[in-house]
mmCIF file of C-alpha atoms in Angstrom:
data_model
loop_
_atom_site.group_PDB
_atom_site.id
_atom_site.type_symbol
_atom_site.label_atom_id
_atom_site.label_comp_id
_atom_site.label_asym_id
_atom_site.label_seq_id
_atom_site.Cartn_x
_atom_site.Cartn_y
_atom_site.Cartn_z
ATOM 1 C CA ARG A 10 -0.019 0.004 0.062
ATOM 2 C CA THR A 11 2.971 2.266 0.370
ATOM 3 C CA LEU A 12 4.203 1.339 -2.859
ATOM 4 C CA TYR A 13 0.804 2.553 -4.024
ATOM 5 C CA LEU A 14 1.134 5.951 -2.609
ATOM 6 C CA VAL A 15 4.674 6.359 -3.733
ATOM 7 C CA ARG A 16 3.306 5.455 -7.488
ATOM 8 C CA ARG A 17 0.863 8.187 -7.202
ATOM 9 C CA ARG A 18 3.546 10.799 -5.893
ATOM 10 C CA PHE A 19 5.293 9.921 -8.993
ATOM 11 C CA GLY A 20 2.264 11.148 -11.314
ATOM 12 C CA VAL A 21 2.803 14.552 -9.684
ATOM 13 C CA GLU A 22 6.540 14.880 -10.152
ATOM 14 C CA LEU A 23 6.362 13.596 -13.731
ATOM 15 C CA LYS A 24 3.888 16.343 -14.617
ATOM 16 C CA ASN A 25 5.681 18.801 -12.847
ATOM 17 C CA ARG A 26 8.608 18.099 -15.016
ATOM 18 C CA GLY A 27 6.641 17.777 -17.980
ATOM 19 C CA LEU A 28 6.821 14.199 -18.365
ATOM 20 C CA LEU A 29 3.491 13.163 -18.047
ATOM 21 C CA MET A 30 0.970 13.801 -21.033
ATOM 22 C CA SER A 31 -2.775 13.494 -21.056
ATOM 23 C CA GLN A 32 -5.159 12.572 -24.079
ATOM 24 C CA GLN A 33 -6.028 16.513 -24.147
ATOM 25 C CA ASP A 34 -2.479 17.408 -24.391
ATOM 26 C CA ASP A 35 -0.496 17.301 -27.877
ATOM 27 C CA PRO A 36 -1.174 14.222 -29.333
ATOM 28 C CA GLU A 37 1.926 14.619 -31.520
ATOM 29 C CA SER A 38 4.460 14.683 -28.180
ATOM 30 C CA ASP A 39 6.516 11.793 -27.947
ATOM 31 C CA VAL A 40 7.239 13.088 -24.271
ATOM 32 C CA ASP A 41 5.519 10.847 -21.912
ATOM 33 C CA ALA A 42 5.890 8.208 -18.838
ATOM 34 C CA TYR A 43 3.727 5.364 -17.258
ATOM 35 C CA VAL A 44 4.349 3.429 -14.548
ATOM 36 C CA ALA A 45 2.587 0.032 -15.371
ATOM 37 C CA SER A 46 2.491 -1.673 -11.981
ATOM 38 C CA PHE A 47 4.934 -0.696 -9.292
ATOM 39 C CA SER A 48 3.712 -3.351 -6.887
ATOM 40 C CA SER A 49 5.185 -5.915 -4.312
ATOM 41 C CA ARG A 50 2.690 -8.800 -5.645
ATOM 42 C CA THR A 51 1.918 -8.377 -9.149
ATOM 43 C CA ILE A 52 3.909 -7.633 -12.778
ATOM 44 C CA VAL A 53 2.227 -5.726 -15.224
ATOM 45 C CA TYR A 54 3.477 -6.396 -19.094
ATOM 46 C CA LYS A 55 2.125 -3.919 -21.835
ATOM 47 C CA GLY A 56 3.157 -4.064 -25.277
ATOM 48 C CA MET A 57 1.761 -2.033 -27.989
ATOM 49 C CA VAL A 58 2.429 -5.189 -30.255
ATOM 50 C CA GLN A 59 0.706 -8.054 -31.727
ATOM 51 C CA SER A 60 0.183 -10.715 -29.237
ATOM 52 C CA GLU A 61 2.355 -13.259 -30.546
ATOM 53 C CA VAL A 62 5.220 -10.815 -30.176
ATOM 54 C CA LEU A 63 4.717 -10.149 -26.495
ATOM 55 C CA PRO A 64 6.989 -12.767 -25.102
ATOM 56 C CA LEU A 65 9.947 -11.889 -27.711
ATOM 57 C CA TYR A 66 9.464 -8.214 -26.125
ATOM 58 C CA TRP A 67 9.531 -9.176 -22.653
ATOM 59 C CA LYS A 68 12.658 -11.510 -21.749
ATOM 60 C CA ASP A 69 10.745 -12.796 -18.566
ATOM 61 C CA LEU A 70 8.356 -14.448 -20.530
ATOM 62 C CA GLN A 71 11.222 -16.415 -22.021
ATOM 63 C CA ASN A 72 12.427 -18.121 -18.840
ATOM 64 C CA ASP A 73 11.211 -21.176 -17.994
ATOM 65 C CA MET A 74 12.097 -20.509 -13.999
ATOM 66 C CA TYR A 75 9.612 -17.904 -14.071
ATOM 67 C CA LYS A 76 6.304 -19.070 -12.343
ATOM 68 C CA THR A 77 3.303 -17.110 -11.382
ATOM 69 C CA GLN A 78 0.128 -18.418 -9.249
ATOM 70 C CA PHE A 79 -2.129 -16.976 -12.446
ATOM 71 C CA VAL A 80 -1.892 -14.788 -15.194
ATOM 72 C CA LEU A 81 -4.737 -12.269 -16.585
ATOM 73 C CA TYR A 82 -4.431 -11.596 -19.948
ATOM 74 C CA HIS A 83 -6.256 -9.170 -22.179
ATOM 75 C CA ARG A 84 -5.836 -7.846 -25.668
ATOM 76 C CA ARG A 85 -7.568 -4.857 -27.173
ATOM 77 C CA PHE A 86 -6.956 -2.442 -30.240
ATOM 78 C CA SER A 87 -7.235 1.279 -29.976
ATOM 79 C CA THR A 88 -10.330 2.169 -32.117
ATOM 80 C CA ASN A 89 -10.850 5.887 -31.473
ATOM 81 C CA THR A 90 -7.835 6.914 -29.941
ATOM 82 C CA ASN A 91 -4.239 6.757 -30.606
ATOM 83 C CA PRO A 92 -2.010 3.980 -28.756
ATOM 84 C CA LYS A 93 -0.235 5.194 -26.068
ATOM 85 C CA TRP A 94 1.100 3.150 -22.970
ATOM 86 C CA GLN A 95 -1.743 4.403 -20.426
ATOM 87 C CA LEU A 96 -4.288 2.913 -22.973
ATOM 88 C CA ALA A 97 -2.729 -0.544 -23.545
ATOM 89 C CA GLN A 98 -4.708 -3.173 -21.788
ATOM 90 C CA PRO A 99 -4.403 -4.636 -19.016
ATOM 91 C CA MET A 100 -4.484 -1.635 -16.834
ATOM 92 C CA ARG A 101 -2.734 -1.899 -13.248
ATOM 93 C CA GLN A 102 -5.745 -4.244 -11.977
ATOM 94 C CA VAL A 103 -7.793 -5.140 -14.641
ATOM 95 C CA GLY A 104 -8.492 -5.997 -18.167
ATOM 96 C CA HIS A 105 -11.829 -4.126 -19.267
ATOM 97 C CA ASN A 106 -13.446 -4.268 -22.719
ATOM 98 C CA GLY A 107 -16.224 -1.722 -23.500
ATOM 99 C CA GLU A 108 -17.073 1.746 -22.505
ATOM 100 C CA ILE A 109 -18.628 3.103 -19.140
ATOM 101 C CA ASN A 110 -22.125 5.397 -20.271
ATOM 102 C CA THR A 111 -21.936 6.762 -16.756
ATOM 103 C CA LEU A 112 -18.390 7.710 -16.695
ATOM 104 C CA VAL A 113 -18.893 11.416 -16.204
ATOM 105 C CA GLY A 114 -21.143 11.329 -12.965
ATOM 106 C CA ASN A 115 -18.822 8.576 -11.626
ATOM 107 C CA VAL A 116 -15.739 10.794 -11.475
ATOM 108 C CA ASN A 117 -17.760 13.877 -10.553
ATOM 109 C CA TRP A 118 -18.963 11.537 -7.409
ATOM 110 C CA VAL A 119 -15.567 10.168 -6.617
ATOM 111 C CA LYS A 120 -14.186 13.779 -6.665
ATOM 112 C CA ALA A 121 -17.026 15.113 -4.496
ATOM 113 C CA ARG A 122 -16.382 12.446 -1.868
ATOM 114 C CA GLU A 123 -12.671 13.521 -1.663
ATOM 115 C CA ALA A 124 -13.616 17.102 -1.062
ATOM 116 C CA SER A 125 -15.849 16.627 1.464
ATOM 117 C CA LYS A 126 -13.393 14.879 3.597
ATOM 118 C CA GLY A 127 -11.743 18.123 4.427
ATOM 119 C CA LEU A 128 -8.373 17.157 4.096
ATOM 120 C CA PRO A 129 -5.412 19.433 5.733
ATOM 121 C CA SER A 130 -3.563 20.916 2.372
ATOM 122 C CA GLU A 131 -0.598 21.820 4.755
ATOM 123 C CA LYS A 132 0.589 18.299 5.134
ATOM 124 C CA MET A 133 3.467 17.783 3.082
ATOM 125 C CA ASP A 134 4.451 14.302 3.389
ATOM 126 C CA LEU A 135 1.637 11.771 2.811
ATOM 127 C CA VAL A 136 3.459 8.887 1.999
ATOM 128 C CA ASP A 137 4.046 7.501 6.026
ATOM 129 C CA TYR A 138 2.429 4.940 8.066
ATOM 130 C CA GLU A 139 -0.827 7.070 8.970
ATOM 131 C CA SER A 140 -1.943 7.667 5.289
ATOM 132 C CA THR A 141 -1.172 4.053 4.295
ATOM 133 C CA ASP A 142 -3.331 2.913 7.500
ATOM 134 C CA ASN A 143 -5.807 5.512 6.359
ATOM 135 C CA ILE A 144 -6.114 3.964 2.953
ATOM 136 C CA VAL A 145 -7.026 0.348 4.742
ATOM 137 C CA GLN A 146 -9.512 1.504 7.272
ATOM 138 C CA LEU A 147 -11.300 4.398 5.631
ATOM 139 C CA CYS A 148 -10.746 4.050 1.943
ATOM 140 C CA ASP A 149 -9.011 7.495 2.322
ATOM 141 C CA THR A 150 -6.965 8.424 -0.842
ATOM 142 C CA GLN A 151 -5.506 11.844 0.819
ATOM 143 C CA ASP A 152 -6.292 13.238 -2.789
ATOM 144 C CA ILE A 153 -4.654 16.451 -2.646
ATOM 145 C CA PRO A 154 -3.384 17.097 -6.634
ATOM 146 C CA ALA A 155 -0.297 18.836 -5.460
ATOM 147 C CA TYR A 156 1.035 15.979 -3.745
ATOM 148 C CA LEU A 157 -0.727 12.709 -5.085
ATOM 149 C CA GLU A 158 -2.055 11.835 -8.678
ATOM 150 C CA PRO A 159 -5.657 12.019 -8.378
ATOM 151 C CA VAL A 160 -7.768 8.349 -8.352
ATOM 152 C CA VAL A 161 -9.798 9.407 -11.643
ATOM 153 C CA ASP A 162 -9.639 12.237 -14.422
ATOM 154 C CA LEU A 163 -11.751 12.830 -17.194
ATOM 155 C CA SER A 164 -8.474 13.057 -19.420
ATOM 156 C CA ARG A 165 -8.003 9.330 -18.965
ATOM 157 C CA SER A 166 -9.835 6.507 -20.379
ATOM 158 C CA ASP A 167 -12.919 4.690 -19.055
ATOM 159 C CA SER A 168 -10.623 1.562 -18.277
ATOM 160 C CA ALA A 169 -8.238 3.532 -16.598
ATOM 161 C CA ASN A 170 -10.603 5.316 -14.321
ATOM 162 C CA LEU A 171 -12.275 2.036 -13.661
ATOM 163 C CA ASP A 172 -9.064 0.458 -12.981
ATOM 164 C CA GLY A 173 -8.126 3.486 -10.345
ATOM 165 C CA VAL A 174 -11.133 3.198 -8.274
ATOM 166 C CA PHE A 175 -11.072 -0.550 -8.398
ATOM 167 C CA GLU A 176 -7.482 -0.644 -7.156
ATOM 168 C CA LEU A 177 -8.482 1.753 -4.676
ATOM 169 C CA MET A 178 -11.000 -0.617 -3.105
ATOM 170 C CA THR A 179 -8.510 -3.513 -3.104
ATOM 171 C CA MET A 180 -6.143 -1.276 -1.389
ATOM 172 C CA SER A 181 -8.559 -0.580 1.138
ATOM 173 C CA ARG A 182 -8.731 -4.239 1.928
ATOM 174 C CA HIS A 183 -11.951 -4.987 -0.165
ATOM 175 C CA ARG A 184 -11.602 -8.230 -1.841
ATOM 176 C CA ALA A 185 -11.504 -8.136 -5.374
ATOM 177 C CA PRO A 186 -14.998 -10.030 -6.142
ATOM 178 C CA CYS A 187 -16.851 -7.788 -3.954
ATOM 179 C CA ALA A 188 -15.231 -4.745 -5.310
ATOM 180 C CA LEU A 189 -16.508 -5.459 -8.729
ATOM 181 C CA MET A 190 -20.141 -6.586 -7.508
ATOM 182 C CA ALA A 191 -20.084 -3.113 -5.681
ATOM 183 C CA MET A 192 -18.877 -1.076 -8.634
ATOM 184 C CA VAL A 193 -20.796 -3.027 -11.472
ATOM 185 C CA PRO A 194 -23.695 -4.519 -9.974
ATOM 186 C CA THR A 195 -25.978 -7.036 -11.532
ATOM 187 C CA ALA A 196 -29.681 -6.250 -12.227
ATOM 188 C CA TYR A 197 -30.698 -7.418 -8.867
ATOM 189 C CA GLN A 198 -33.905 -5.806 -8.179
ATOM 190 C CA ASN A 199 -37.021 -8.291 -8.838
ATOM 191 C CA ASN A 200 -34.476 -11.060 -10.248
ATOM 192 C CA PRO A 201 -35.967 -14.536 -9.523
ATOM 193 C CA ASP A 202 -32.589 -15.977 -9.840
ATOM 194 C CA LEU A 203 -31.655 -14.445 -6.590
ATOM 195 C CA ASN A 204 -34.716 -15.196 -4.696
ATOM 196 C CA ALA A 205 -32.974 -18.166 -2.595
ATOM 197 C CA ASN A 206 -29.993 -15.581 -2.044
ATOM 198 C CA PRO A 207 -31.315 -12.651 -0.304
ATOM 199 C CA GLU A 208 -27.779 -11.832 1.417
ATOM 200 C CA ILE A 209 -26.997 -10.925 -2.113
ATOM 201 C CA VAL A 210 -29.478 -8.444 -2.554
ATOM 202 C CA ASP A 211 -28.870 -6.912 0.683
ATOM 203 C CA PHE A 212 -25.006 -6.464 -0.558
ATOM 204 C CA TYR A 213 -26.180 -4.663 -3.754
ATOM 205 C CA LYS A 214 -28.761 -2.256 -1.725
ATOM 206 C CA PHE A 215 -25.960 -1.546 0.887
ATOM 207 C CA HIS A 216 -23.078 -0.912 -1.498
ATOM 208 C CA GLY A 217 -25.845 1.474 -3.741
ATOM 209 C CA GLY A 218 -25.769 3.838 -0.951
ATOM 210 C CA LEU A 219 -22.266 3.974 -0.938
ATOM 211 C CA LEU A 220 -20.979 3.815 -4.881
ATOM 212 C CA GLU A 221 -22.510 4.798 -7.756
ATOM 213 C CA ALA A 222 -22.729 1.916 -10.309
ATOM 214 C CA TRP A 223 -20.055 2.180 -13.197
ATOM 215 C CA ASP A 224 -22.455 1.006 -15.900
ATOM 216 C CA GLY A 225 -22.073 0.187 -19.652
ATOM 217 C CA PRO A 226 -21.459 -2.111 -22.181
#
């Protein structure tokens, strides 16, 4: 979790040094930087290449001694945007296909909740034990743009914003299945398939009051 905060500090420093470009910045510029994972548990391999080239590009994948418990693989070609490392799948936590129709509302609600926390803007060092513990206990991102890269931003892709909120929830000790259920709930109202599982309906009702659904195809 501390590495998670450190990585979000990177985003601010990169932008201050002119090394971080958004989709709304100059699309012709080749000045860009992106941290794919920076985790003690997972490694993200990205490549703006054909699928069969991936193991040739990343030498780790050619090593017989390299083992993992599981692999998440996702391939998607850029359609209405220019290829960029930030847009290449998979993201840091998820591989996502499709669009989020409710994206603007989702992003605005996340930002509104951060603003309502009244975080002290004079606090200079947010990468410390207390801040890490706040992420665990309170889902508190200490979202001060001068010090930490925001969790969500409309200049990012739908998938990147979805990934950012999902990552925050899993860093806050939400189990991945529960985080996904809360973010992308099924049609549970008057659903006969759930008649025998009222606890699932209760789960959706409870989290529906805490988090808006990220809805889309």
